[in-house]
Amino acid sequence: MVIGCVFILSVWLIVTTITLVFASSQPVDAFFVLGGSIHREIYVAQQVKQAPQIPVLISQGSPHPCIWLIFQRESADLQQVWLENCAHSTFGNFYYSVPILKSWGVHKVKLITSGSHVFRAKIMGRILFAAHGIWVEIDDVKETGIPGNQEFLIKTILDVTRSILWAMVSQFIYPQCNHVTKLIDVDIAAWKETGFRCEHQGGIQSY
């Protein structure tokens, strides 16, 4: 029993390693944005303007109309952008988004984050994406001011620990998010009627 488990684990590690080596040499085929700063959404809109064929997944980002207006301002294509709104933490960002990216057939993802959040996000991303044969590159977006959420060592340790555990469990369990919206489907007129507020650093008018 033990020998069988070790054999299966060894085969999985070898196959995953080969997959990652191959993926590392391929072009990026998805942008993954961790919510928490409107600067990240501005940055990815600029990236999409240069590469509109690459799909984008923004996990728990700014209000939908704010992101819509950013892409409009940057003259970036909205067709390939999805907004995931199930996550409530950095772990949740990966928990819900990895299955979506896998369903897209992604092999190499550009993870977009910023500030003090980079270190923890980088470790978690490289554990959870690697477990599914997805190579990850990190883009650290420049911020202004002091971030509202400070990083603590204990938070990093806890998130890395559960990421390692989930990397194994997620081979058999595929969480689904029922709150994924395509950016092109955002009804900006309806949002303007009900009202919304955007982060002031984005330079987007609130209603």
PDB file of C-alpha atoms in Angstrom:
ATOM      1  CA  MET A   1       0.000   0.000   0.000  1.00  0.00           C
ATOM      2  CA  VAL A   2       2.703   2.454   1.060  1.00  0.00           C
ATOM      3  CA  ILE A   3       4.957   1.425  -1.824  1.00  0.00           C
ATOM      4  CA  GLY A   4       2.063   1.894  -4.249  1.00  0.00           C
ATOM      5  CA  CYS A   5       1.347   5.402  -2.923  1.00  0.00           C
ATOM      6  CA  VAL A   6       5.022   6.349  -3.147  1.00  0.00           C
ATOM      7  CA  PHE A   7       5.154   5.048  -6.714  1.00  0.00           C
ATOM      8  CA  ILE A   8       2.063   7.034  -7.749  1.00  0.00           C
ATOM      9  CA  LEU A   9       3.411  10.179  -6.072  1.00  0.00           C
ATOM     10  CA  SER A  10       6.780   9.750  -7.790  1.00  0.00           C
ATOM     11  CA  VAL A  11       5.168   9.330 -11.214  1.00  0.00           C
ATOM     12  CA  TRP A  12       2.977  12.400 -10.609  1.00  0.00           C
ATOM     13  CA  LEU A  13       5.990  14.504  -9.595  1.00  0.00           C
ATOM     14  CA  ILE A  14       7.972  13.412 -12.655  1.00  0.00           C
ATOM     15  CA  VAL A  15       5.091  14.101 -15.051  1.00  0.00           C
ATOM     16  CA  THR A  16       4.345  17.468 -13.420  1.00  0.00           C
ATOM     17  CA  THR A  17       8.010  18.488 -13.561  1.00  0.00           C
ATOM     18  CA  ILE A  18       8.256  17.613 -17.254  1.00  0.00           C
ATOM     19  CA  THR A  19       5.032  19.547 -17.907  1.00  0.00           C
ATOM     20  CA  LEU A  20       6.366  22.607 -16.055  1.00  0.00           C
ATOM     21  CA  VAL A  21       9.687  22.557 -17.897  1.00  0.00           C
ATOM     22  CA  PHE A  22       7.834  22.490 -21.207  1.00  0.00           C
ATOM     23  CA  ALA A  23       5.379  25.216 -20.092  1.00  0.00           C
ATOM     24  CA  SER A  24       8.200  27.526 -18.952  1.00  0.00           C
ATOM     25  CA  SER A  25       9.437  27.826 -22.551  1.00  0.00           C
ATOM     26  CA  GLN A  26       5.991  28.673 -23.941  1.00  0.00           C
ATOM     27  CA  PRO A  27       4.430  32.142 -24.291  1.00  0.00           C
ATOM     28  CA  VAL A  28       2.057  33.405 -21.595  1.00  0.00           C
ATOM     29  CA  ASP A  29      -1.478  32.258 -22.382  1.00  0.00           C
ATOM     30  CA  ALA A  30      -3.418  33.977 -19.550  1.00  0.00           C
ATOM     31  CA  PHE A  31      -3.225  36.992 -17.255  1.00  0.00           C
ATOM     32  CA  PHE A  32      -4.325  36.391 -13.654  1.00  0.00           C
ATOM     33  CA  VAL A  33      -4.946  39.506 -11.559  1.00  0.00           C
ATOM     34  CA  LEU A  34      -5.225  39.381  -7.777  1.00  0.00           C
ATOM     35  CA  GLY A  35      -7.732  41.988  -6.600  1.00  0.00           C
ATOM     36  CA  GLY A  36      -6.720  44.580  -4.044  1.00  0.00           C
ATOM     37  CA  SER A  37      -5.561  47.555  -6.085  1.00  0.00           C
ATOM     38  CA  ILE A  38      -6.982  49.390  -9.070  1.00  0.00           C
ATOM     39  CA  HIS A  39      -3.403  49.887 -10.315  1.00  0.00           C
ATOM     40  CA  ARG A  40      -3.276  46.163 -11.155  1.00  0.00           C
ATOM     41  CA  GLU A  41      -6.396  46.457 -13.293  1.00  0.00           C
ATOM     42  CA  ILE A  42      -5.012  49.504 -15.091  1.00  0.00           C
ATOM     43  CA  TYR A  43      -1.811  47.561 -15.735  1.00  0.00           C
ATOM     44  CA  VAL A  44      -3.566  44.495 -17.141  1.00  0.00           C
ATOM     45  CA  ALA A  45      -5.750  46.687 -19.375  1.00  0.00           C
ATOM     46  CA  GLN A  46      -2.543  48.125 -20.832  1.00  0.00           C
ATOM     47  CA  GLN A  47      -1.224  44.600 -21.339  1.00  0.00           C
ATOM     48  CA  VAL A  48      -4.436  43.535 -23.080  1.00  0.00           C
ATOM     49  CA  LYS A  49      -4.147  46.516 -25.411  1.00  0.00           C
ATOM     50  CA  GLN A  50      -0.847  45.026 -26.605  1.00  0.00           C
ATOM     51  CA  ALA A  51      -2.014  41.394 -26.594  1.00  0.00           C
ATOM     52  CA  PRO A  52      -5.837  41.236 -26.960  1.00  0.00           C
ATOM     53  CA  GLN A  53      -5.758  37.502 -27.741  1.00  0.00           C
ATOM     54  CA  ILE A  54      -4.639  36.593 -24.202  1.00  0.00           C
ATOM     55  CA  PRO A  55      -7.557  35.941 -21.791  1.00  0.00           C
ATOM     56  CA  VAL A  56      -7.704  37.709 -18.427  1.00  0.00           C
ATOM     57  CA  LEU A  57      -9.099  36.523 -15.096  1.00  0.00           C
ATOM     58  CA  ILE A  58      -9.468  39.195 -12.407  1.00  0.00           C
ATOM     59  CA  SER A  59     -10.119  37.638  -8.994  1.00  0.00           C
ATOM     60  CA  GLN A  60     -12.240  39.738  -6.622  1.00  0.00           C
ATOM     61  CA  GLY A  61     -11.100  43.062  -8.041  1.00  0.00           C
ATOM     62  CA  SER A  62     -12.615  46.539  -8.124  1.00  0.00           C
ATOM     63  CA  PRO A  63     -16.366  47.019  -8.719  1.00  0.00           C
ATOM     64  CA  HIS A  64     -17.333  45.796 -12.180  1.00  0.00           C
ATOM     65  CA  PRO A  65     -18.157  49.226 -13.638  1.00  0.00           C
ATOM     66  CA  CYS A  66     -14.779  50.577 -12.493  1.00  0.00           C
ATOM     67  CA  ILE A  67     -12.940  47.815 -14.347  1.00  0.00           C
ATOM     68  CA  TRP A  68     -15.201  48.337 -17.390  1.00  0.00           C
ATOM     69  CA  LEU A  69     -14.376  52.057 -17.461  1.00  0.00           C
ATOM     70  CA  ILE A  70     -10.641  51.380 -17.086  1.00  0.00           C
ATOM     71  CA  PHE A  71     -10.635  49.080 -20.108  1.00  0.00           C
ATOM     72  CA  GLN A  72     -12.676  51.592 -22.087  1.00  0.00           C
ATOM     73  CA  ARG A  73     -10.280  54.397 -21.178  1.00  0.00           C
ATOM     74  CA  GLU A  74      -7.286  52.291 -22.212  1.00  0.00           C
ATOM     75  CA  SER A  75      -9.031  51.257 -25.461  1.00  0.00           C
ATOM     76  CA  ALA A  76      -8.489  47.628 -24.449  1.00  0.00           C
ATOM     77  CA  ASP A  77     -10.660  44.775 -25.714  1.00  0.00           C
ATOM     78  CA  LEU A  78     -13.282  43.597 -23.186  1.00  0.00           C
ATOM     79  CA  GLN A  79     -14.100  40.324 -24.935  1.00  0.00           C
ATOM     80  CA  GLN A  80     -11.460  38.151 -23.255  1.00  0.00           C
ATOM     81  CA  VAL A  81     -11.831  39.412 -19.667  1.00  0.00           C
ATOM     82  CA  TRP A  82     -13.606  37.539 -16.864  1.00  0.00           C
ATOM     83  CA  LEU A  83     -14.311  38.724 -13.311  1.00  0.00           C
ATOM     84  CA  GLU A  84     -14.335  36.131 -10.496  1.00  0.00           C
ATOM     85  CA  ASN A  85     -16.210  37.238  -7.385  1.00  0.00           C
ATOM     86  CA  CYS A  86     -16.244  34.223  -5.053  1.00  0.00           C
ATOM     87  CA  ALA A  87     -12.897  34.745  -3.297  1.00  0.00           C
ATOM     88  CA  HIS A  88     -12.553  36.594   0.000  1.00  0.00           C
ATOM     89  CA  SER A  89      -8.832  36.072   0.615  1.00  0.00           C
ATOM     90  CA  THR A  90      -5.603  35.470  -1.287  1.00  0.00           C
ATOM     91  CA  PHE A  91      -6.006  31.735  -0.763  1.00  0.00           C
ATOM     92  CA  GLY A  92      -9.550  32.036  -2.090  1.00  0.00           C
ATOM     93  CA  ASN A  93      -8.229  33.818  -5.185  1.00  0.00           C
ATOM     94  CA  PHE A  94      -6.245  30.700  -6.091  1.00  0.00           C
ATOM     95  CA  TYR A  95      -8.840  28.242  -4.749  1.00  0.00           C
ATOM     96  CA  TYR A  96     -11.502  29.424  -7.184  1.00  0.00           C
ATOM     97  CA  SER A  97      -9.330  30.611 -10.061  1.00  0.00           C
ATOM     98  CA  VAL A  98      -7.045  27.622 -10.677  1.00  0.00           C
ATOM     99  CA  PRO A  99      -9.969  25.421 -11.870  1.00  0.00           C
ATOM    100  CA  ILE A 100     -11.072  28.219 -14.234  1.00  0.00           C
ATOM    101  CA  LEU A 101      -7.590  28.603 -15.696  1.00  0.00           C
ATOM    102  CA  LYS A 102      -7.283  24.825 -16.066  1.00  0.00           C
ATOM    103  CA  SER A 103     -10.588  24.720 -17.941  1.00  0.00           C
ATOM    104  CA  TRP A 104      -9.109  27.282 -20.342  1.00  0.00           C
ATOM    105  CA  GLY A 105      -6.184  24.957 -21.003  1.00  0.00           C
ATOM    106  CA  VAL A 106      -3.661  27.438 -19.589  1.00  0.00           C
ATOM    107  CA  HIS A 107      -0.022  26.304 -19.361  1.00  0.00           C
ATOM    108  CA  LYS A 108       1.750  29.555 -18.517  1.00  0.00           C
ATOM    109  CA  VAL A 109       0.143  32.373 -16.546  1.00  0.00           C
ATOM    110  CA  LYS A 110       1.290  35.876 -15.699  1.00  0.00           C
ATOM    111  CA  LEU A 111       0.266  36.606 -12.107  1.00  0.00           C
ATOM    112  CA  ILE A 112      -0.260  40.321 -11.498  1.00  0.00           C
ATOM    113  CA  THR A 113      -0.043  41.717  -7.982  1.00  0.00           C
ATOM    114  CA  SER A 114       1.849  44.453  -6.155  1.00  0.00           C
ATOM    115  CA  GLY A 115       3.437  45.851  -3.014  1.00  0.00           C
ATOM    116  CA  SER A 116       4.119  43.810   0.086  1.00  0.00           C
ATOM    117  CA  HIS A 117       1.630  41.252  -1.217  1.00  0.00           C
ATOM    118  CA  VAL A 118       4.087  39.990  -3.848  1.00  0.00           C
ATOM    119  CA  PHE A 119       6.133  37.662  -1.625  1.00  0.00           C
ATOM    120  CA  ARG A 120       3.174  35.675  -0.249  1.00  0.00           C
ATOM    121  CA  ALA A 121       1.336  35.619  -3.586  1.00  0.00           C
ATOM    122  CA  LYS A 122       4.472  34.435  -5.389  1.00  0.00           C
ATOM    123  CA  ILE A 123       4.974  31.460  -3.061  1.00  0.00           C
ATOM    124  CA  MET A 124       1.291  30.470  -3.104  1.00  0.00           C
ATOM    125  CA  GLY A 125       1.074  30.842  -6.865  1.00  0.00           C
ATOM    126  CA  ARG A 126       4.130  28.735  -7.507  1.00  0.00           C
ATOM    127  CA  ILE A 127       2.801  25.974  -5.250  1.00  0.00           C
ATOM    128  CA  LEU A 128      -0.796  25.907  -6.464  1.00  0.00           C
ATOM    129  CA  PHE A 129      -0.171  26.539 -10.157  1.00  0.00           C
ATOM    130  CA  ALA A 130       2.764  24.123 -10.288  1.00  0.00           C
ATOM    131  CA  ALA A 131       0.597  21.376  -8.777  1.00  0.00           C
ATOM    132  CA  HIS A 132      -1.516  21.607 -11.936  1.00  0.00           C
ATOM    133  CA  GLY A 133       1.318  21.891 -14.426  1.00  0.00           C
ATOM    134  CA  ILE A 134       0.971  25.657 -14.880  1.00  0.00           C
ATOM    135  CA  TRP A 135       4.137  27.760 -15.004  1.00  0.00           C
ATOM    136  CA  VAL A 136       3.797  31.174 -13.363  1.00  0.00           C
ATOM    137  CA  GLU A 137       5.517  34.497 -13.987  1.00  0.00           C
ATOM    138  CA  ILE A 138       5.089  37.384 -11.546  1.00  0.00           C
ATOM    139  CA  ASP A 139       4.474  41.008 -12.483  1.00  0.00           C
ATOM    140  CA  ASP A 140       4.916  43.437  -9.586  1.00  0.00           C
ATOM    141  CA  VAL A 141       2.851  46.532 -10.340  1.00  0.00           C
ATOM    142  CA  LYS A 142       4.140  49.787  -8.886  1.00  0.00           C
ATOM    143  CA  GLU A 143       1.909  51.290  -6.194  1.00  0.00           C
ATOM    144  CA  THR A 144       1.648  54.755  -4.689  1.00  0.00           C
ATOM    145  CA  GLY A 145       1.089  55.350  -0.993  1.00  0.00           C
ATOM    146  CA  ILE A 146       0.976  52.793   1.822  1.00  0.00           C
ATOM    147  CA  PRO A 147      -1.094  49.628   1.303  1.00  0.00           C
ATOM    148  CA  GLY A 148      -4.104  49.254   3.553  1.00  0.00           C
ATOM    149  CA  ASN A 149      -3.449  45.572   4.313  1.00  0.00           C
ATOM    150  CA  GLN A 150      -0.118  44.792   5.924  1.00  0.00           C
ATOM    151  CA  GLU A 151       1.610  41.445   5.531  1.00  0.00           C
ATOM    152  CA  PHE A 152       2.588  39.387   8.585  1.00  0.00           C
ATOM    153  CA  LEU A 153       4.861  36.346   8.826  1.00  0.00           C
ATOM    154  CA  ILE A 154       2.208  34.225  10.534  1.00  0.00           C
ATOM    155  CA  LYS A 155      -0.239  34.961   7.684  1.00  0.00           C
ATOM    156  CA  THR A 156       2.363  33.866   5.141  1.00  0.00           C
ATOM    157  CA  ILE A 157       3.156  30.653   7.039  1.00  0.00           C
ATOM    158  CA  LEU A 158      -0.527  29.717   7.379  1.00  0.00           C
ATOM    159  CA  ASP A 159      -1.310  30.437   3.727  1.00  0.00           C
ATOM    160  CA  VAL A 160       1.741  28.551   2.449  1.00  0.00           C
ATOM    161  CA  THR A 161       0.882  25.565   4.666  1.00  0.00           C
ATOM    162  CA  ARG A 162      -2.692  25.287   3.444  1.00  0.00           C
ATOM    163  CA  SER A 163      -1.522  25.874  -0.125  1.00  0.00           C
ATOM    164  CA  ILE A 164       0.724  22.810   0.119  1.00  0.00           C
ATOM    165  CA  LEU A 165      -2.156  20.750   1.512  1.00  0.00           C
ATOM    166  CA  TRP A 166      -4.605  22.057  -1.087  1.00  0.00           C
ATOM    167  CA  ALA A 167      -2.111  21.377  -3.902  1.00  0.00           C
ATOM    168  CA  MET A 168      -2.605  17.677  -3.156  1.00  0.00           C
ATOM    169  CA  VAL A 169      -6.334  17.729  -2.396  1.00  0.00           C
ATOM    170  CA  SER A 170      -7.119  19.844  -5.465  1.00  0.00           C
ATOM    171  CA  GLN A 171      -6.041  16.969  -7.699  1.00  0.00           C
ATOM    172  CA  PHE A 172      -9.383  15.355  -6.828  1.00  0.00           C
ATOM    173  CA  ILE A 173     -11.679  18.266  -5.877  1.00  0.00           C
ATOM    174  CA  TYR A 174     -12.574  21.079  -8.294  1.00  0.00           C
ATOM    175  CA  PRO A 175     -14.333  24.012  -6.587  1.00  0.00           C
ATOM    176  CA  GLN A 176     -16.717  25.972  -8.792  1.00  0.00           C
ATOM    177  CA  CYS A 177     -17.403  29.709  -8.608  1.00  0.00           C
ATOM    178  CA  ASN A 178     -20.949  30.656  -9.565  1.00  0.00           C
ATOM    179  CA  HIS A 179     -20.144  34.359  -9.690  1.00  0.00           C
ATOM    180  CA  VAL A 180     -18.002  34.763 -12.794  1.00  0.00           C
ATOM    181  CA  THR A 181     -18.925  37.668 -15.074  1.00  0.00           C
ATOM    182  CA  LYS A 182     -17.630  38.461 -18.535  1.00  0.00           C
ATOM    183  CA  LEU A 183     -16.534  42.100 -18.637  1.00  0.00           C
ATOM    184  CA  ILE A 184     -18.274  42.691 -21.960  1.00  0.00           C
ATOM    185  CA  ASP A 185     -21.581  41.772 -20.244  1.00  0.00           C
ATOM    186  CA  VAL A 186     -21.327  44.451 -17.542  1.00  0.00           C
ATOM    187  CA  ASP A 187     -24.328  46.782 -17.885  1.00  0.00           C
ATOM    188  CA  ILE A 188     -22.613  50.125 -17.383  1.00  0.00           C
ATOM    189  CA  ALA A 189     -25.848  52.096 -17.908  1.00  0.00           C
ATOM    190  CA  ALA A 190     -27.594  50.208 -15.104  1.00  0.00           C
ATOM    191  CA  TRP A 191     -24.589  50.702 -12.824  1.00  0.00           C
ATOM    192  CA  LYS A 192     -24.615  54.455 -13.457  1.00  0.00           C
ATOM    193  CA  GLU A 193     -28.276  54.565 -12.437  1.00  0.00           C
ATOM    194  CA  THR A 194     -27.714  52.686  -9.171  1.00  0.00           C
ATOM    195  CA  GLY A 195     -24.386  54.386  -8.388  1.00  0.00           C
ATOM    196  CA  PHE A 196     -20.898  53.075  -7.613  1.00  0.00           C
ATOM    197  CA  ARG A 197     -17.579  54.280  -6.246  1.00  0.00           C
ATOM    198  CA  CYS A 198     -14.099  53.608  -7.638  1.00  0.00           C
ATOM    199  CA  GLU A 199     -10.704  53.842  -5.953  1.00  0.00           C
ATOM    200  CA  HIS A 200      -9.638  57.466  -6.419  1.00  0.00           C
ATOM    201  CA  GLN A 201      -6.137  56.524  -7.582  1.00  0.00           C
ATOM    202  CA  GLY A 202      -7.666  55.001 -10.686  1.00  0.00           C
ATOM    203  CA  GLY A 203      -8.803  58.401 -11.921  1.00  0.00           C
ATOM    204  CA  ILE A 204     -12.238  56.947 -12.717  1.00  0.00           C
ATOM    205  CA  GLN A 205     -15.387  58.999 -12.123  1.00  0.00           C
ATOM    206  CA  SER A 206     -17.737  57.527  -9.541  1.00  0.00           C
ATOM    207  CA  TYR A 207     -21.518  57.769  -9.851  1.00  0.00           C
TER     208      TYR A 207
END
